[in-house]
Amino acid sequence: MSERFIEQKDGYNVAVVGATGAVGATMLEILAERDFPIAELTPVASSRSAGSAITFKGKEYIVQDLATFDPSGVDIALFSAGGSTSKEHAPRFAAAGCYVVDNSSAWRMDEEIALVVPEVNPEALEMARDNKIIANPNCSTIQMVVALNPLHDAVPIERVVVSTYQAVSGAGGKAMEELAKQTGQLLNAQSVDVNVFPARIAFNVIPHIDVFMDDGYTKEERKMMDETCKIMGADIAVTATTARVPVFYGHSESVNITFGGPMNAETARSVLADADGVCVVDDPSGEDYPMPSEAAGTDPVWVGRIRDDGSYPNSLHLWIVADNVRKGAALNAVQIAEILIR
Ligand code: A2P
């Protein structure tokens, strides 16, 4: 067994940076649910919400201002407060001796930084012993690699073509308010206000998440392509189209996979049935398949519609659904924290 990351104690000092946001609130919820051993909890956010109170396990905690917060003595900080905030403050926390699990995209593709999905590459955490920063991958990438990795272990994957149907919660609390508000406006025959998304999201599908790049892909698509290879430690050809749909919680993905050798739906179904973190729901005769309405609020990565792609050898289709705020962000971060104290 490898050496512990943090010395053993009855409870650890934990800071949640971005505690007032959609992911931060879920981090707190999951820390409580899983009874993470906490000695001292500090919710941290911007000066806008500093001084307000959040409740954790029935007790109130005052939100601290990140700009003036001293991280000395904090063992683990879970960050979900945006990329620029993380770039500026994560190194300060790490220099104070605190492990940072960062949910932003700021550090993910840095060669020195571990990008970790506990079911896939927990060994990558070794990289964090010195620099103390660990990146939590992109939400759509996390749920995809949890399903791809066991299949890749069975027969190496050569190519993946993925299209996503992503919930608005992935864009934060204001994005959820925008979907709710626009839905009300349209049902009342009013004109809609568009602030968070590049177009109306209510009763619409927007094939545009994050900024466009010179090659025509969006940054969200690039994240899925690059992060998948880094996490799986494999040179897989991945191409992605990412779209935002008017769903509050739960990302869905249509994934087409080509393997380097014989693989079929039957084998894939039995591999996935035994895979860590995966639940297979795949019964066409009972019209049973994963959907965000049912995945929301749950922990597993749900996989269904497993079928051979008859148009190409050794290829199959999967439909993958997970709660993007839980497994796609907060739960994955807490699972990493659990390894740090193991
Ligand atoms: P605040 O509530 O003070 O704005 P979401 O992803 O739901 O939009 O939430 C973003 C989270 O990140 C919130 O908790 C927000 O705090 C926090 N945040 C955003 N910018 C900063 C910043 N510059 N410093 C600290 N926290 C920030």
Short mmCIF file of C-alpha atoms and ligand atoms in Angstrom, two decimals:
data_model
loop_
_atom_site.label_atom_id
_atom_site.label_comp_id
_atom_site.label_asym_id
_atom_site.label_seq_id
_atom_site.Cartn_x
_atom_site.Cartn_y
_atom_site.Cartn_z
CA MET A 1 0.00 0.00 0.00
CA SER A 2 1.30 3.47 -0.81
CA GLU A 3 1.96 6.10 1.81
CA ARG A 4 -0.98 8.21 3.04
CA PHE A 5 -1.49 11.63 1.46
CA ILE A 6 -2.62 13.28 4.72
CA GLU A 7 -1.75 12.09 8.21
CA GLN A 8 -4.53 10.13 9.87
CA LYS A 9 -6.85 12.13 12.15
CA ASP A 10 -10.36 11.80 13.53
CA GLY A 11 -11.47 14.75 11.43
CA TYR A 12 -9.99 16.92 8.68
CA ASN A 13 -10.23 20.67 8.10
CA VAL A 14 -12.16 21.15 4.87
CA ALA A 15 -12.86 24.33 2.91
CA VAL A 16 -15.44 24.46 0.10
CA VAL A 17 -14.59 27.35 -2.22
CA GLY A 18 -17.67 28.37 -4.21
CA ALA A 19 -19.90 27.05 -1.41
CA THR A 20 -22.80 29.27 -2.48
CA GLY A 21 -22.84 27.94 -6.06
CA ALA A 22 -24.69 25.02 -7.64
CA VAL A 23 -21.72 22.61 -7.44
CA GLY A 24 -20.44 23.94 -4.09
CA ALA A 25 -23.83 23.37 -2.45
CA THR A 26 -23.86 19.80 -3.78
CA MET A 27 -20.31 19.26 -2.50
CA LEU A 28 -21.55 20.16 0.98
CA GLU A 29 -24.56 17.89 0.58
CA ILE A 30 -22.38 14.93 -0.48
CA LEU A 31 -19.81 15.52 2.29
CA ALA A 32 -22.72 15.30 4.76
CA GLU A 33 -24.36 12.29 3.06
CA ARG A 34 -21.14 10.29 3.02
CA ASP A 35 -20.25 11.39 6.54
CA PHE A 36 -16.84 12.68 5.49
CA PRO A 37 -14.82 13.08 8.72
CA ILE A 38 -14.69 16.86 9.19
CA ALA A 39 -13.07 18.65 12.14
CA GLU A 40 -13.61 22.19 10.86
CA LEU A 41 -15.68 23.18 7.83
CA THR A 42 -15.21 26.56 6.11
CA PRO A 43 -17.53 27.69 3.33
CA VAL A 44 -15.78 30.24 1.12
CA ALA A 45 -17.08 32.40 -1.75
CA SER A 46 -16.66 35.92 -3.12
CA SER A 47 -17.13 39.16 -1.19
CA ARG A 48 -20.67 39.21 -2.66
CA SER A 49 -21.84 36.43 -0.36
CA ALA A 50 -19.23 36.62 2.43
CA GLY A 51 -20.99 37.00 5.78
CA SER A 52 -24.07 35.02 4.71
CA ALA A 53 -24.78 31.64 6.31
CA ILE A 54 -25.01 28.13 4.89
CA THR A 55 -26.30 25.08 6.76
CA PHE A 56 -24.31 21.86 7.06
CA LYS A 57 -25.64 18.91 9.08
CA GLY A 58 -28.12 21.22 10.79
CA LYS A 59 -25.53 23.79 11.87
CA GLU A 60 -24.95 27.26 10.41
CA TYR A 61 -21.59 28.32 9.02
CA ILE A 62 -20.62 31.84 7.93
CA VAL A 63 -19.30 32.18 4.38
CA GLN A 64 -15.76 33.60 4.26
CA ASP A 65 -14.38 35.93 1.59
CA LEU A 66 -11.85 34.06 -0.57
CA ALA A 67 -9.82 37.23 -1.19
CA THR A 68 -8.91 37.54 2.49
CA PHE A 69 -9.24 33.91 3.66
CA ASP A 70 -6.08 32.39 5.16
CA PRO A 71 -5.86 28.69 4.18
CA SER A 72 -3.30 27.76 6.88
CA GLY A 73 -4.43 24.61 8.67
CA VAL A 74 -6.90 23.54 5.96
CA ASP A 75 -6.25 19.90 4.91
CA ILE A 76 -8.45 19.75 1.81
CA ALA A 77 -10.12 22.49 -0.23
CA LEU A 78 -12.78 21.63 -2.79
CA PHE A 79 -12.84 24.44 -5.36
CA SER A 80 -15.75 25.19 -7.69
CA ALA A 81 -15.60 28.91 -8.25
CA GLY A 82 -14.49 29.21 -11.88
CA GLY A 83 -11.19 28.95 -13.72
CA SER A 84 -9.72 32.39 -13.08
CA THR A 85 -10.52 32.17 -9.35
CA SER A 86 -8.80 28.81 -9.23
CA LYS A 87 -5.72 29.99 -11.16
CA GLU A 88 -5.31 32.84 -8.70
CA HIS A 89 -6.08 31.08 -5.40
CA ALA A 90 -5.40 27.31 -5.72
CA PRO A 91 -1.57 27.83 -5.64
CA ARG A 92 -1.95 29.93 -2.49
CA PHE A 93 -3.87 27.10 -0.78
CA ALA A 94 -1.37 24.49 -2.03
CA ALA A 95 1.57 26.58 -0.75
CA ALA A 96 -0.09 26.58 2.68
CA GLY A 97 0.05 22.75 2.60
CA CYS A 98 -3.56 22.13 1.64
CA TYR A 99 -4.67 19.64 -1.05
CA VAL A 100 -6.86 21.38 -3.62
CA VAL A 101 -9.42 19.40 -5.65
CA ASP A 102 -10.36 21.84 -8.37
CA ASN A 103 -13.51 21.52 -10.43
CA SER A 104 -12.61 24.21 -12.98
CA SER A 105 -10.79 23.65 -16.25
CA ALA A 106 -7.82 25.79 -15.10
CA TRP A 107 -5.37 22.92 -14.40
CA ARG A 108 -6.80 19.91 -16.19
CA MET A 109 -4.43 19.71 -19.14
CA ASP A 110 -1.33 20.85 -17.22
CA GLU A 111 1.18 17.99 -17.59
CA GLU A 112 2.21 18.27 -13.94
CA ILE A 113 -1.35 18.08 -12.62
CA ALA A 114 -3.33 14.90 -11.93
CA LEU A 115 -6.70 14.66 -13.70
CA VAL A 116 -8.59 12.01 -11.79
CA VAL A 117 -11.71 9.88 -11.99
CA PRO A 118 -11.44 7.48 -9.03
CA GLU A 119 -12.97 4.51 -10.90
CA VAL A 120 -10.50 4.99 -13.77
CA ASN A 121 -7.10 6.36 -12.72
CA PRO A 122 -6.75 6.76 -8.93
CA GLU A 123 -3.00 6.07 -9.34
CA ALA A 124 -2.61 9.47 -11.04
CA LEU A 125 -3.06 11.07 -7.61
CA GLU A 126 0.61 10.26 -6.93
CA MET A 127 1.42 13.30 -9.11
CA ALA A 128 -0.21 15.55 -6.51
CA ARG A 129 2.10 14.72 -3.60
CA ASP A 130 4.33 17.72 -4.33
CA ASN A 131 2.15 20.25 -6.12
CA LYS A 132 -0.99 19.42 -4.05
CA ILE A 133 -3.40 20.36 -6.85
CA ILE A 134 -5.75 17.77 -8.38
CA ALA A 135 -8.05 18.56 -11.26
CA ASN A 136 -11.61 17.25 -11.39
CA PRO A 137 -12.42 16.55 -15.06
CA ASN A 138 -15.14 18.06 -17.22
CA CYS A 139 -18.60 16.73 -16.31
CA SER A 140 -19.35 15.11 -19.68
CA THR A 141 -15.90 13.52 -19.75
CA ILE A 142 -16.25 11.97 -16.30
CA GLN A 143 -19.42 10.04 -17.06
CA MET A 144 -18.09 8.91 -20.44
CA VAL A 145 -14.75 7.55 -19.18
CA VAL A 146 -16.40 5.65 -16.30
CA ALA A 147 -18.20 3.63 -19.00
CA LEU A 148 -15.41 3.56 -21.60
CA ASN A 149 -12.56 2.45 -19.34
CA PRO A 150 -13.79 -1.07 -18.45
CA LEU A 151 -14.56 -1.69 -22.12
CA HIS A 152 -11.09 -0.41 -23.10
CA ASP A 153 -9.55 -2.79 -20.54
CA ALA A 154 -11.40 -5.66 -22.25
CA VAL A 155 -10.56 -4.65 -25.85
CA PRO A 156 -8.61 -1.47 -26.67
CA ILE A 157 -10.77 1.34 -28.02
CA GLU A 158 -9.60 3.00 -31.24
CA ARG A 159 -12.20 5.69 -31.83
CA VAL A 160 -15.09 7.40 -30.04
CA VAL A 161 -17.74 9.64 -31.59
CA VAL A 162 -19.85 11.37 -28.93
CA SER A 163 -22.78 13.78 -29.00
CA THR A 164 -23.97 15.27 -25.72
CA TYR A 165 -27.31 16.57 -24.44
CA GLN A 166 -26.20 18.66 -21.47
CA ALA A 167 -28.31 20.01 -18.61
CA VAL A 168 -28.30 23.69 -17.72
CA SER A 169 -27.04 23.07 -14.16
CA GLY A 170 -23.61 22.51 -15.73
CA ALA A 171 -23.55 26.25 -16.39
CA GLY A 172 -24.32 27.15 -12.74
CA GLY A 173 -27.12 28.53 -10.64
CA LYS A 174 -27.88 31.53 -12.88
CA ALA A 175 -28.29 29.22 -15.87
CA MET A 176 -30.94 27.20 -14.05
CA GLU A 177 -32.78 30.40 -13.19
CA GLU A 178 -32.63 31.42 -16.85
CA LEU A 179 -34.29 28.16 -18.03
CA ALA A 180 -37.03 28.47 -15.41
CA LYS A 181 -37.65 32.15 -16.18
CA GLN A 182 -37.70 31.74 -19.97
CA THR A 183 -40.07 28.75 -19.69
CA GLY A 184 -42.48 30.88 -17.66
CA GLN A 185 -42.13 33.80 -20.08
CA LEU A 186 -42.85 31.65 -23.14
CA LEU A 187 -45.83 29.88 -21.54
CA ASN A 188 -47.24 33.35 -20.79
CA ALA A 189 -46.67 34.59 -24.34
CA GLN A 190 -44.03 37.08 -23.18
CA SER A 191 -40.71 37.88 -24.84
CA VAL A 192 -37.71 36.12 -23.28
CA ASP A 193 -34.60 37.56 -21.61
CA VAL A 194 -31.37 35.92 -22.80
CA ASN A 195 -28.42 36.53 -20.46
CA VAL A 196 -26.47 33.38 -19.59
CA PHE A 197 -26.69 31.27 -22.77
CA PRO A 198 -25.85 32.42 -26.30
CA ALA A 199 -29.49 31.87 -27.34
CA ARG A 200 -32.87 31.06 -25.80
CA ILE A 201 -32.58 27.73 -23.94
CA ALA A 202 -36.27 27.12 -23.10
CA PHE A 203 -37.88 24.82 -25.72
CA ASN A 204 -34.64 24.85 -27.68
CA VAL A 205 -31.32 23.00 -28.21
CA ILE A 206 -28.10 25.02 -28.44
CA PRO A 207 -25.16 23.27 -30.18
CA HIS A 208 -22.66 25.55 -28.50
CA ILE A 209 -21.06 25.10 -25.03
CA ASP A 210 -18.10 27.27 -24.01
CA VAL A 211 -16.29 29.33 -26.66
CA PHE A 212 -15.61 28.47 -30.29
CA MET A 213 -12.04 27.74 -31.31
CA ASP A 214 -10.25 28.30 -34.62
CA ASP A 215 -10.84 24.71 -35.79
CA GLY A 216 -14.62 25.00 -35.47
CA TYR A 217 -14.92 22.88 -32.31
CA THR A 218 -16.05 24.46 -29.06
CA LYS A 219 -13.82 24.39 -25.98
CA GLU A 220 -16.27 21.98 -24.28
CA GLU A 221 -15.79 19.56 -27.19
CA ARG A 222 -12.01 19.98 -27.03
CA LYS A 223 -12.11 19.24 -23.28
CA MET A 224 -13.91 15.93 -23.89
CA MET A 225 -11.43 14.96 -26.62
CA ASP A 226 -8.25 15.86 -24.70
CA GLU A 227 -9.29 14.91 -21.17
CA THR A 228 -10.52 11.44 -22.21
CA CYS A 229 -7.03 10.54 -23.50
CA LYS A 230 -5.27 12.02 -20.45
CA ILE A 231 -7.49 10.21 -17.92
CA MET A 232 -7.44 6.87 -19.74
CA GLY A 233 -3.73 7.18 -20.57
CA ALA A 234 -4.51 6.09 -24.12
CA ASP A 235 -4.21 7.54 -27.57
CA ILE A 236 -7.87 7.24 -28.58
CA ALA A 237 -9.31 9.19 -31.51
CA VAL A 238 -12.17 11.11 -29.92
CA THR A 239 -14.50 13.54 -31.65
CA ALA A 240 -17.36 15.35 -29.91
CA THR A 241 -20.39 17.56 -30.50
CA THR A 242 -21.73 19.14 -27.32
CA ALA A 243 -25.22 20.60 -27.06
CA ARG A 244 -27.19 22.28 -24.27
CA VAL A 245 -30.76 21.07 -23.78
CA PRO A 246 -33.57 22.43 -21.57
CA VAL A 247 -33.06 19.88 -18.79
CA PHE A 248 -32.17 21.00 -15.25
CA TYR A 249 -30.08 18.06 -14.02
CA GLY A 250 -28.47 15.13 -15.87
CA HIS A 251 -26.25 15.02 -18.94
CA SER A 252 -27.02 12.43 -21.64
CA GLU A 253 -24.56 11.19 -24.26
CA SER A 254 -24.86 9.18 -27.44
CA VAL A 255 -21.54 7.40 -27.81
CA ASN A 256 -20.32 5.37 -30.80
CA ILE A 257 -17.21 3.28 -30.11
CA THR A 258 -14.89 1.40 -32.48
CA PHE A 259 -12.63 -1.22 -30.92
CA GLY A 260 -9.27 -2.52 -32.14
CA GLY A 261 -10.52 -6.13 -31.96
CA PRO A 262 -13.65 -8.22 -31.59
CA MET A 263 -16.30 -6.66 -29.34
CA ASN A 264 -20.07 -6.85 -29.40
CA ALA A 265 -23.07 -5.60 -27.46
CA GLU A 266 -23.46 -8.81 -25.47
CA THR A 267 -19.86 -8.72 -24.19
CA ALA A 268 -20.09 -4.97 -23.54
CA ARG A 269 -23.26 -5.47 -21.52
CA SER A 270 -21.61 -8.07 -19.28
CA VAL A 271 -18.41 -6.00 -18.87
CA LEU A 272 -20.45 -2.93 -17.92
CA ALA A 273 -22.67 -4.91 -15.54
CA ASP A 274 -19.55 -5.61 -13.43
CA ALA A 275 -17.93 -2.17 -13.82
CA ASP A 276 -17.28 0.07 -10.83
CA GLY A 277 -19.65 3.05 -10.71
CA VAL A 278 -21.80 1.86 -13.64
CA CYS A 279 -25.45 0.73 -13.64
CA VAL A 280 -26.81 -0.89 -16.79
CA VAL A 281 -30.48 -0.20 -17.59
CA ASP A 282 -31.07 -1.73 -20.98
CA ASP A 283 -34.33 -3.49 -21.71
CA PRO A 284 -35.91 -2.41 -24.99
CA SER A 285 -38.80 -4.87 -24.51
CA GLY A 286 -39.73 -3.06 -21.29
CA GLU A 287 -38.88 0.35 -22.80
CA ASP A 288 -36.28 0.71 -20.09
CA TYR A 289 -33.29 2.97 -20.65
CA PRO A 290 -31.48 5.71 -18.69
CA MET A 291 -32.94 9.22 -18.66
CA PRO A 292 -31.88 12.40 -16.87
CA SER A 293 -35.23 12.60 -15.06
CA GLU A 294 -34.31 9.37 -13.27
CA ALA A 295 -30.53 9.84 -13.04
CA ALA A 296 -30.86 13.24 -11.33
CA GLY A 297 -30.00 12.97 -7.64
CA THR A 298 -28.26 9.59 -8.04
CA ASP A 299 -24.59 8.61 -7.98
CA PRO A 300 -24.03 5.99 -10.73
CA VAL A 301 -23.24 6.42 -14.39
CA TRP A 302 -26.27 4.85 -16.12
CA VAL A 303 -25.73 3.01 -19.41
CA GLY A 304 -28.34 1.68 -21.84
CA ARG A 305 -29.26 1.30 -25.53
CA ILE A 306 -26.19 -0.95 -25.83
CA ARG A 307 -26.24 -2.25 -29.39
CA ASP A 308 -23.94 -3.34 -32.19
CA ASP A 309 -23.27 -0.76 -34.85
CA GLY A 310 -23.89 -2.86 -37.95
CA SER A 311 -22.43 -0.18 -40.20
CA TYR A 312 -18.83 -0.80 -39.11
CA PRO A 313 -16.78 -3.73 -37.69
CA ASN A 314 -16.18 -4.01 -33.93
CA SER A 315 -18.33 -0.97 -33.21
CA LEU A 316 -21.20 -0.32 -30.84
CA HIS A 317 -23.47 2.36 -29.48
CA LEU A 318 -24.04 3.34 -25.85
CA TRP A 319 -26.41 5.86 -24.27
CA ILE A 320 -24.81 7.23 -21.08
CA VAL A 321 -26.59 9.38 -18.49
CA ALA A 322 -25.40 10.75 -15.14
CA ASP A 323 -26.19 13.55 -12.71
CA ASN A 324 -23.70 16.15 -13.97
CA VAL A 325 -23.58 18.05 -10.69
CA ARG A 326 -23.01 14.88 -8.63
CA LYS A 327 -20.80 12.35 -10.52
CA GLY A 328 -19.90 15.02 -13.08
CA ALA A 329 -18.56 17.39 -10.43
CA ALA A 330 -19.23 17.31 -6.67
CA LEU A 331 -19.30 13.54 -6.08
CA ASN A 332 -16.15 12.94 -8.12
CA ALA A 333 -14.37 15.66 -6.08
CA VAL A 334 -15.50 14.14 -2.77
CA GLN A 335 -14.43 10.66 -3.94
CA ILE A 336 -10.96 12.12 -4.63
CA ALA A 337 -10.94 13.68 -1.14
CA GLU A 338 -11.84 10.25 0.28
CA ILE A 339 -8.74 8.74 -1.34
CA LEU A 340 -6.61 11.58 0.08
CA ILE A 341 -7.61 10.65 3.64
CA ARG A 342 -7.52 6.88 3.12
P1 A2P B 1 -20.68 34.11 -4.91
O1 A2P B 1 -21.98 33.48 -4.46
O2 A2P B 1 -20.09 34.95 -3.83
O3 A2P B 1 -20.78 34.81 -6.23
P2 A2P B 1 -22.28 28.91 -9.86
O4 A2P B 1 -21.37 27.96 -10.56
O5 A2P B 1 -23.53 28.28 -9.37
O6 A2P B 1 -22.52 30.16 -10.66
O7 A2P B 1 -21.48 29.38 -8.53
C1 A2P B 1 -20.21 29.96 -8.57
C2 A2P B 1 -19.59 29.94 -7.18
O8 A2P B 1 -18.28 30.49 -7.28
C3 A2P B 1 -20.32 30.80 -6.16
O9 A2P B 1 -20.19 30.24 -4.88
C4 A2P B 1 -19.57 32.11 -6.24
O10 A2P B 1 -19.62 32.90 -5.07
C5 A2P B 1 -18.15 31.61 -6.40
N1 A2P B 1 -17.27 32.61 -7.00
C6 A2P B 1 -17.37 33.17 -8.21
N2 A2P B 1 -16.37 34.09 -8.41
C7 A2P B 1 -15.63 34.07 -7.27
C8 A2P B 1 -14.48 34.77 -6.82
N3 A2P B 1 -13.87 35.68 -7.58
N4 A2P B 1 -14.02 34.52 -5.58
C9 A2P B 1 -14.62 33.62 -4.79
N5 A2P B 1 -15.73 32.92 -5.15
C10 A2P B 1 -16.22 33.14 -6.36
#
